[in-house]
PDB file of C-alpha atoms in Angstrom:
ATOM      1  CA  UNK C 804     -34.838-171.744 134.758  1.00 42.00           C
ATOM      2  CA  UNK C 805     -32.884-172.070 137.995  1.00 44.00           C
ATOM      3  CA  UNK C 806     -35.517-172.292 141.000  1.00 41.00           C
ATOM      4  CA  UNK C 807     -34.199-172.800 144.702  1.00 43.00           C
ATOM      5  CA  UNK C 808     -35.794-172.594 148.486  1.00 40.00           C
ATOM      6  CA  UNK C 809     -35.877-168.893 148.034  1.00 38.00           C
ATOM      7  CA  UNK C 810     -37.856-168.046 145.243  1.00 43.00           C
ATOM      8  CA  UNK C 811     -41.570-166.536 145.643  1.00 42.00           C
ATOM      9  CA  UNK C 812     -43.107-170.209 146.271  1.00 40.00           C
ATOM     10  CA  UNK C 813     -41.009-170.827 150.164  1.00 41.00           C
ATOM     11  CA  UNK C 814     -41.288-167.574 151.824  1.00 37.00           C
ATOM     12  CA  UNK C 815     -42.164-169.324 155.095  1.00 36.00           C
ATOM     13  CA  UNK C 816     -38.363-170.450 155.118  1.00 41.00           C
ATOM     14  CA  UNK C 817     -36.912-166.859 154.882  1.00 38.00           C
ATOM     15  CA  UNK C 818     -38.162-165.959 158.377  1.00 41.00           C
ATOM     16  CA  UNK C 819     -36.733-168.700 160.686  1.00 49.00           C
ATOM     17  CA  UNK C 820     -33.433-170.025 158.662  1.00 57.00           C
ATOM     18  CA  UNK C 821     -31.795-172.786 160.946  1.00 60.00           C
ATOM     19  CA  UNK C 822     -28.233-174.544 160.516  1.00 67.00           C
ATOM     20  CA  UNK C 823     -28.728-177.386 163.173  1.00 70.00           C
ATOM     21  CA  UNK C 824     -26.525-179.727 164.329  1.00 81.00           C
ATOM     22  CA  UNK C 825     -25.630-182.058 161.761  1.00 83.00           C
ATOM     23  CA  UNK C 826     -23.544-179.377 158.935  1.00 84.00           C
ATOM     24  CA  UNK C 827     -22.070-178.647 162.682  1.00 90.00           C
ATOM     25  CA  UNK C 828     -20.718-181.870 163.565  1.00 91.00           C
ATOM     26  CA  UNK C 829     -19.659-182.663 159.725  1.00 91.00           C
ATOM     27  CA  UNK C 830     -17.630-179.759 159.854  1.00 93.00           C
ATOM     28  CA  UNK C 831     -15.875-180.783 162.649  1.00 95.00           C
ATOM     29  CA  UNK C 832     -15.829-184.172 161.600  1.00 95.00           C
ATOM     30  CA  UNK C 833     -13.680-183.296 158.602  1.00 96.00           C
ATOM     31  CA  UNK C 834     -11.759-180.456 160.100  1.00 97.00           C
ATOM     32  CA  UNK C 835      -9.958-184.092 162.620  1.00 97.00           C
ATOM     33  CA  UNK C 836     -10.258-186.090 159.727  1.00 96.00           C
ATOM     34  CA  UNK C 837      -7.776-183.745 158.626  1.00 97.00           C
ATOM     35  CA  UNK C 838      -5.862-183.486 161.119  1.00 97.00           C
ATOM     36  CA  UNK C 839      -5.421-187.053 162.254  1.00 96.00           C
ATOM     37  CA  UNK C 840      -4.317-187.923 158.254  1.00 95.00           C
ATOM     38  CA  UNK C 841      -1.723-185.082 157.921  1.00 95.00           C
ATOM     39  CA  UNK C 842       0.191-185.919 161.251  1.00 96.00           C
ATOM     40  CA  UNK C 843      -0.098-189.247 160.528  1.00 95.00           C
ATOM     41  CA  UNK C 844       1.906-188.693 157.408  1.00 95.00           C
ATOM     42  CA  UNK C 845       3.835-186.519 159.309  1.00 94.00           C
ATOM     43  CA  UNK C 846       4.707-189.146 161.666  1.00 93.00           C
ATOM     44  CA  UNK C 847       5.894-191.332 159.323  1.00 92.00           C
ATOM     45  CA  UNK C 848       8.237-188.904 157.625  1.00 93.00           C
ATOM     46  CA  UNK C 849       9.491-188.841 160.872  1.00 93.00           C
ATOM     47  CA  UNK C 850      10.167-192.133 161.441  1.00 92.00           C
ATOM     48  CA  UNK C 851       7.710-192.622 164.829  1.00 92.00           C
ATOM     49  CA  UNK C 852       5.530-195.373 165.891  1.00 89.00           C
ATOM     50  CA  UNK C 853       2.493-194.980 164.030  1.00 89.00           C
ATOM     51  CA  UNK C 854       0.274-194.261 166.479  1.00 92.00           C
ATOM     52  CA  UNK C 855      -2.293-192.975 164.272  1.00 94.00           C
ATOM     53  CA  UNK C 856      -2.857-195.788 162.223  1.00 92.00           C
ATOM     54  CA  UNK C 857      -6.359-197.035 161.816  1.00 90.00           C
ATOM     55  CA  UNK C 858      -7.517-194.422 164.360  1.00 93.00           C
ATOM     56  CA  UNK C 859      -9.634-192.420 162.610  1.00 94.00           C
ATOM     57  CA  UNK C 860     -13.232-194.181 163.583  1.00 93.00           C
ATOM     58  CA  UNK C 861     -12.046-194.313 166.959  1.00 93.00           C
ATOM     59  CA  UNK C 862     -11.710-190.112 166.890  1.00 94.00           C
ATOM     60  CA  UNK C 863     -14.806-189.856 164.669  1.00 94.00           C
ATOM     61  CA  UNK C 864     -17.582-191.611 166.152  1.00 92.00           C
ATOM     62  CA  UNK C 865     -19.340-190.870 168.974  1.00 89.00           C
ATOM     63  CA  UNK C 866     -18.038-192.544 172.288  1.00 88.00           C
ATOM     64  CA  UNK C 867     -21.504-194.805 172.918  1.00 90.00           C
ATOM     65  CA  UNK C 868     -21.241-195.670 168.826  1.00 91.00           C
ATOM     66  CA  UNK C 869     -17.705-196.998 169.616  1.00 92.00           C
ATOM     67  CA  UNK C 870     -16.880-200.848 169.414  1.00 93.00           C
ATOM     68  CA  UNK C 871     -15.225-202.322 171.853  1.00 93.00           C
ATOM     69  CA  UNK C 872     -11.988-202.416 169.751  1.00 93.00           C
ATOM     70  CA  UNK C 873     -12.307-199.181 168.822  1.00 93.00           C
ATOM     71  CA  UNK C 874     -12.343-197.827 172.170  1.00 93.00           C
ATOM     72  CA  UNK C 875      -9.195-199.799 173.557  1.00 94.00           C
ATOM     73  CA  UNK C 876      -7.777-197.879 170.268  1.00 94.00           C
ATOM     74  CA  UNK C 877      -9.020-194.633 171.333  1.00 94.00           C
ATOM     75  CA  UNK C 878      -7.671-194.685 174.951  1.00 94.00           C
ATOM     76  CA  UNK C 879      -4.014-195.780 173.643  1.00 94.00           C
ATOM     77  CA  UNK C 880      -3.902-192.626 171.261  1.00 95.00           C
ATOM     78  CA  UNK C 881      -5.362-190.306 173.682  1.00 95.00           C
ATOM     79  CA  UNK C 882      -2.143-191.223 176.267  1.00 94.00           C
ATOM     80  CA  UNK C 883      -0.031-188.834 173.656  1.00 94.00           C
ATOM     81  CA  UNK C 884      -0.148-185.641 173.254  1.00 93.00           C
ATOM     82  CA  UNK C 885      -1.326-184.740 169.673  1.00 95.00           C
ATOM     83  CA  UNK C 886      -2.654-182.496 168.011  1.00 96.00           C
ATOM     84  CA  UNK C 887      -5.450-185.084 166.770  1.00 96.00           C
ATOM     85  CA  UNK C 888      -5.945-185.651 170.250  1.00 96.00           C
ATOM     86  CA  UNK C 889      -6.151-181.996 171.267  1.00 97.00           C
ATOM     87  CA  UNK C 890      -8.769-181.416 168.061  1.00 97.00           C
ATOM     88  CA  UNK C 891     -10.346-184.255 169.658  1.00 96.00           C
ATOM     89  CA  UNK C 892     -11.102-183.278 172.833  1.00 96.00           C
ATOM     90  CA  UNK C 893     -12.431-179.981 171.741  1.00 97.00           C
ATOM     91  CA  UNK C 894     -14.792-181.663 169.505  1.00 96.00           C
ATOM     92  CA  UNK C 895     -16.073-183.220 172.912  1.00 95.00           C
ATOM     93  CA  UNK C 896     -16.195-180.329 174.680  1.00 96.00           C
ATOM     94  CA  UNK C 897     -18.616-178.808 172.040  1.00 96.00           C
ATOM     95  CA  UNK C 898     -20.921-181.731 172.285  1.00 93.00           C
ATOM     96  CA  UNK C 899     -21.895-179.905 175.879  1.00 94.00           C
ATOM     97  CA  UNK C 900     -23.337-177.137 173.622  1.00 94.00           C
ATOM     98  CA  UNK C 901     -26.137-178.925 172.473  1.00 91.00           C
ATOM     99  CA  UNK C 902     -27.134-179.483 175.774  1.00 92.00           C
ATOM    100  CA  UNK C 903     -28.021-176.034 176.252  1.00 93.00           C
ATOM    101  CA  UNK C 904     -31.863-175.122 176.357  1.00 91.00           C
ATOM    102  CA  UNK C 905     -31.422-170.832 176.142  1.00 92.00           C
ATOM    103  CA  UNK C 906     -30.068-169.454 173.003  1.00 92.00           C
ATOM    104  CA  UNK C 907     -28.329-166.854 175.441  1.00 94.00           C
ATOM    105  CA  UNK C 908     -26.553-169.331 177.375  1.00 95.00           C
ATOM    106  CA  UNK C 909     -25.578-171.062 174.547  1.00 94.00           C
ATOM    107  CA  UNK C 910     -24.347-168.456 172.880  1.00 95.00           C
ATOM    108  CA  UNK C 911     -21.997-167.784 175.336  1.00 96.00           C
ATOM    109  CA  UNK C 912     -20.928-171.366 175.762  1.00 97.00           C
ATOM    110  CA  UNK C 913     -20.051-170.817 171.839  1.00 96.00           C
ATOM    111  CA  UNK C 914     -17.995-167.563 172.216  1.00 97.00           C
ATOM    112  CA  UNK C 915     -15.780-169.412 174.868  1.00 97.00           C
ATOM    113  CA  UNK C 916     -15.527-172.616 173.295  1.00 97.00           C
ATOM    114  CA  UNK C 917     -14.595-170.811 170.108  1.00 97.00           C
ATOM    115  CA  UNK C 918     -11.712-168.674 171.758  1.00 97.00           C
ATOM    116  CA  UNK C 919     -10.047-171.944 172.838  1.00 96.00           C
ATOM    117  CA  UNK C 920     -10.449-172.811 169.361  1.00 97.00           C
ATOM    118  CA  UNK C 921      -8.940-170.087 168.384  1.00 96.00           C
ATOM    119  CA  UNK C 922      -5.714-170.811 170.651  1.00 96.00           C
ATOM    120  CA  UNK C 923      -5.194-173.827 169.508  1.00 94.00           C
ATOM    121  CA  UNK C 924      -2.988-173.401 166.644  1.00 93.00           C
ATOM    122  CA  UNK C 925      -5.307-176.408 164.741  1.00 96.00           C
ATOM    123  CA  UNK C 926      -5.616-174.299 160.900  1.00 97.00           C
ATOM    124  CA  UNK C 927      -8.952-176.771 160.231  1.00 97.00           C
ATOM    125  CA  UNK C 928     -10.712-176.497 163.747  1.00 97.00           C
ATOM    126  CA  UNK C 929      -9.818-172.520 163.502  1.00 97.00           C
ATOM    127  CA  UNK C 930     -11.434-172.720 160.325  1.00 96.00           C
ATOM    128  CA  UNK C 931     -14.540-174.429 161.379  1.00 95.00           C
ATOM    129  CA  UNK C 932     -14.499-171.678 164.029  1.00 96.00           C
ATOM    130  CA  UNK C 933     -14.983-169.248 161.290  1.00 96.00           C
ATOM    131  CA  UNK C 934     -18.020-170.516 160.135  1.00 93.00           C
ATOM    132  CA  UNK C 935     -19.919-170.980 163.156  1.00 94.00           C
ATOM    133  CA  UNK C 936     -19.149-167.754 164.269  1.00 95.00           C
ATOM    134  CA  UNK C 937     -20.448-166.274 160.482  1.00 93.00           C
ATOM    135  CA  UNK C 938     -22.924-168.117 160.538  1.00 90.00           C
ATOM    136  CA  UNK C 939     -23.891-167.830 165.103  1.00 92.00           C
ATOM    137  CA  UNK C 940     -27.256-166.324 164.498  1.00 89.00           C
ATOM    138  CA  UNK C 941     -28.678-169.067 162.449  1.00 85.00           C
ATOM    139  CA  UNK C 942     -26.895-171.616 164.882  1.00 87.00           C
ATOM    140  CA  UNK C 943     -28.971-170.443 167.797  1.00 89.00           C
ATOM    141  CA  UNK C 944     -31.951-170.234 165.824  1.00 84.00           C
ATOM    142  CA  UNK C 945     -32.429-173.912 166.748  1.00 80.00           C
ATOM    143  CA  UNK C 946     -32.281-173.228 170.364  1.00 83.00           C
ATOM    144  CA  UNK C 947     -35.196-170.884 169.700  1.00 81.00           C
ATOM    145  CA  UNK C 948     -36.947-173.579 167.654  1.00 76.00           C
ATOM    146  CA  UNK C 949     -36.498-175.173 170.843  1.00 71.00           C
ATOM    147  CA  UNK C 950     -34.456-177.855 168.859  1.00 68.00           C
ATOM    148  CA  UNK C 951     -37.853-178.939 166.871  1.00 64.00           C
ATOM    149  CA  UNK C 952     -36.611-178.605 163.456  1.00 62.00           C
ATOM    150  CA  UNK C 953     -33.690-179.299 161.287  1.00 60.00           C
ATOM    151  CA  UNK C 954     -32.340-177.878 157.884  1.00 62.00           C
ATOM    152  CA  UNK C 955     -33.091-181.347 156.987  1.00 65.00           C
ATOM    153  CA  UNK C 956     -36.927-180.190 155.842  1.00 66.00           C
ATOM    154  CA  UNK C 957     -35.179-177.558 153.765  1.00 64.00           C
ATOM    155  CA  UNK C 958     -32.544-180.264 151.980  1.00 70.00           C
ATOM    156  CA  UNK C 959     -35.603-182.789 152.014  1.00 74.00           C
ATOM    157  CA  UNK C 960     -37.533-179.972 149.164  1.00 74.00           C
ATOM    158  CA  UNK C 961     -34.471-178.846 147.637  1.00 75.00           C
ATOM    159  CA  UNK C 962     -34.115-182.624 146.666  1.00 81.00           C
ATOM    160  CA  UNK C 963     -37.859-182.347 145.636  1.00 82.00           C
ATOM    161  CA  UNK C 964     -37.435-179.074 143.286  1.00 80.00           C
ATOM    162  CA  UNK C 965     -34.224-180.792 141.461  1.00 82.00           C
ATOM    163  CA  UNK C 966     -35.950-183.830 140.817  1.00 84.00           C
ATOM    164  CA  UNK C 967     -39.035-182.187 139.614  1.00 81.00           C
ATOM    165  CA  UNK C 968     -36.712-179.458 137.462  1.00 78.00           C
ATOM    166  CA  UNK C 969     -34.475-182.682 136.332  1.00 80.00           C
ATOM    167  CA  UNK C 970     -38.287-184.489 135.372  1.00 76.00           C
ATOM    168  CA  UNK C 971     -39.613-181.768 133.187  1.00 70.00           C
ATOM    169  CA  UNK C 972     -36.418-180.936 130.835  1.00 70.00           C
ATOM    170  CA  UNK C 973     -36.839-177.372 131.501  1.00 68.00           C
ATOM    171  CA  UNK C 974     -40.257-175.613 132.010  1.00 74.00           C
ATOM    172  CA  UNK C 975     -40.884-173.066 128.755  1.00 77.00           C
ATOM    173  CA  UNK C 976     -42.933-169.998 131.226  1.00 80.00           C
ATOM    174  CA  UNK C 977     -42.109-169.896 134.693  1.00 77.00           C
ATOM    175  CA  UNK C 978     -46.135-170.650 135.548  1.00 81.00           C
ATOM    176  CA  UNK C 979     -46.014-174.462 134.425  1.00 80.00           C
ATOM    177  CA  UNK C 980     -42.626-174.215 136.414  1.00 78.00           C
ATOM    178  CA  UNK C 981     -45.270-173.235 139.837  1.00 78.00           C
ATOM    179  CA  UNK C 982     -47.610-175.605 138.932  1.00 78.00           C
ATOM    180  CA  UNK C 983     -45.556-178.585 138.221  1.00 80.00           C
ATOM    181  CA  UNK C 984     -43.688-177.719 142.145  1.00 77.00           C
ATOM    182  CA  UNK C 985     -47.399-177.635 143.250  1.00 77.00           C
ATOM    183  CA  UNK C 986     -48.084-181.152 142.485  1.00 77.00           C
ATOM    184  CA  UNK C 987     -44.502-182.432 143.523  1.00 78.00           C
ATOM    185  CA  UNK C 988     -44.138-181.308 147.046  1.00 75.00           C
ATOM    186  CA  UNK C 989     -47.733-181.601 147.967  1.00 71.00           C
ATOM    187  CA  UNK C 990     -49.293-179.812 151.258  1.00 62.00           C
ATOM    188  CA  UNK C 991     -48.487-176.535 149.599  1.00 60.00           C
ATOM    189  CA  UNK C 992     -51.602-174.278 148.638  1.00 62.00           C
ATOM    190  CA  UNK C 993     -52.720-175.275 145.497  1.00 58.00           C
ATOM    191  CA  UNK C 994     -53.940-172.332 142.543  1.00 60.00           C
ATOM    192  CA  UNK C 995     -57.514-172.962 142.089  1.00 67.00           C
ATOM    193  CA  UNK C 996     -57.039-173.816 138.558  1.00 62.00           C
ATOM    194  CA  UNK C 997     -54.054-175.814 137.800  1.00 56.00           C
ATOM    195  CA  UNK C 998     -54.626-176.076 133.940  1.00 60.00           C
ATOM    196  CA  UNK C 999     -55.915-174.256 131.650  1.00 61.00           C
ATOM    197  CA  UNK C1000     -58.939-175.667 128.962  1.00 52.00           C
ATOM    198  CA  UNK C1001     -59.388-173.920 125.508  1.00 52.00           C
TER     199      UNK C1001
END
């Protein structure tokens, strides 16, 4: 029995669905990951300097997160004109999204930001681009949460229903399946009886 986050016991999830900021920023995360290591190769094949070498921290992390060495790094790689750097930059400009307090507003800010995007000949940022815009309703669904919650609840009980699935060996009726998610997650509403006596 296969039992996710959108079965009969978690309606409450089905009416305000969030993707927040952190599948966001992974996304683009991996999208200059990419990036940087393929025109790093690329430089190499071509016989250049390789400016890209141990660089990919220094476009990663957050500016304040950023050693001191790591940041003398960063402003010697952003002098050229990559395309790491370019993916770069527009991963900087987004961050002024989350500053946004209307989901209107911000969904503007995201229809512009993604038409840049969309200029920039960068394959893995265009395909990041994609996504949001796929998935731009539940994106500013955490502007209407007025940033309060996370999809991290939701990943914290799918965790929970695995482990309790993994614990059990597979549940023979799909009652002592309820009853065993009852007890695991706790703070749910309980069934008045949770066993049966003969």
């Amino acid at each position: 029995m296969n039992l996710t986050l959108f079965s009969p016991f978690f309606p409450f999830f089905l009416f305000f669905p969030i993707l927040d900021r952190f599948h966001i920023v992974a996304m683009l995360n991996k999208a200059i990951d990419e990036i940087r290591a393929s025109e790093h190769k690329q430089l190499q094949a071509d016989g250049y300097e390789p400016v890209l070498k141990k660089s990919r921290w220094c476009l990663l992390k957050r500016q304040e997160n950023l050693t001191e060495k790591e940041e003398i790094k960063l402003n010697t790689v952003l002098q050229y004109n990559l395309k790491s750097v370019r993916a770069y930059l527009l991963k900087e400009e987004f961050q002024a999204f989350w500053e946004y307090v209307s989901p209107h507003w911000a969904g503007k800010y995201l229809d512009r930001w993604s038409t840049r995007v969309m200029r920039s000949k960068l394959e893995p940022m265009k395909k990041v681009v994609k996504t949001i815009r796929r998935h731009k309703p539940l994106i500013l669904n955490w502007f209407r949460a007025r940033k309060a919650y996370s999809s991290g609840i939701v990943e914290g009980l799918n965790t929970k229903i695995k482990l309790t699935m993994r614990k059990s060996y597979g549940f023979r009726t799909y009652r002592c399946a309820e009853i065993a998610l009852y007890h695991a997650l706790g703070k749910l509403p309980e069934p008045e009886m949770t066993h049966r006596f003969y």
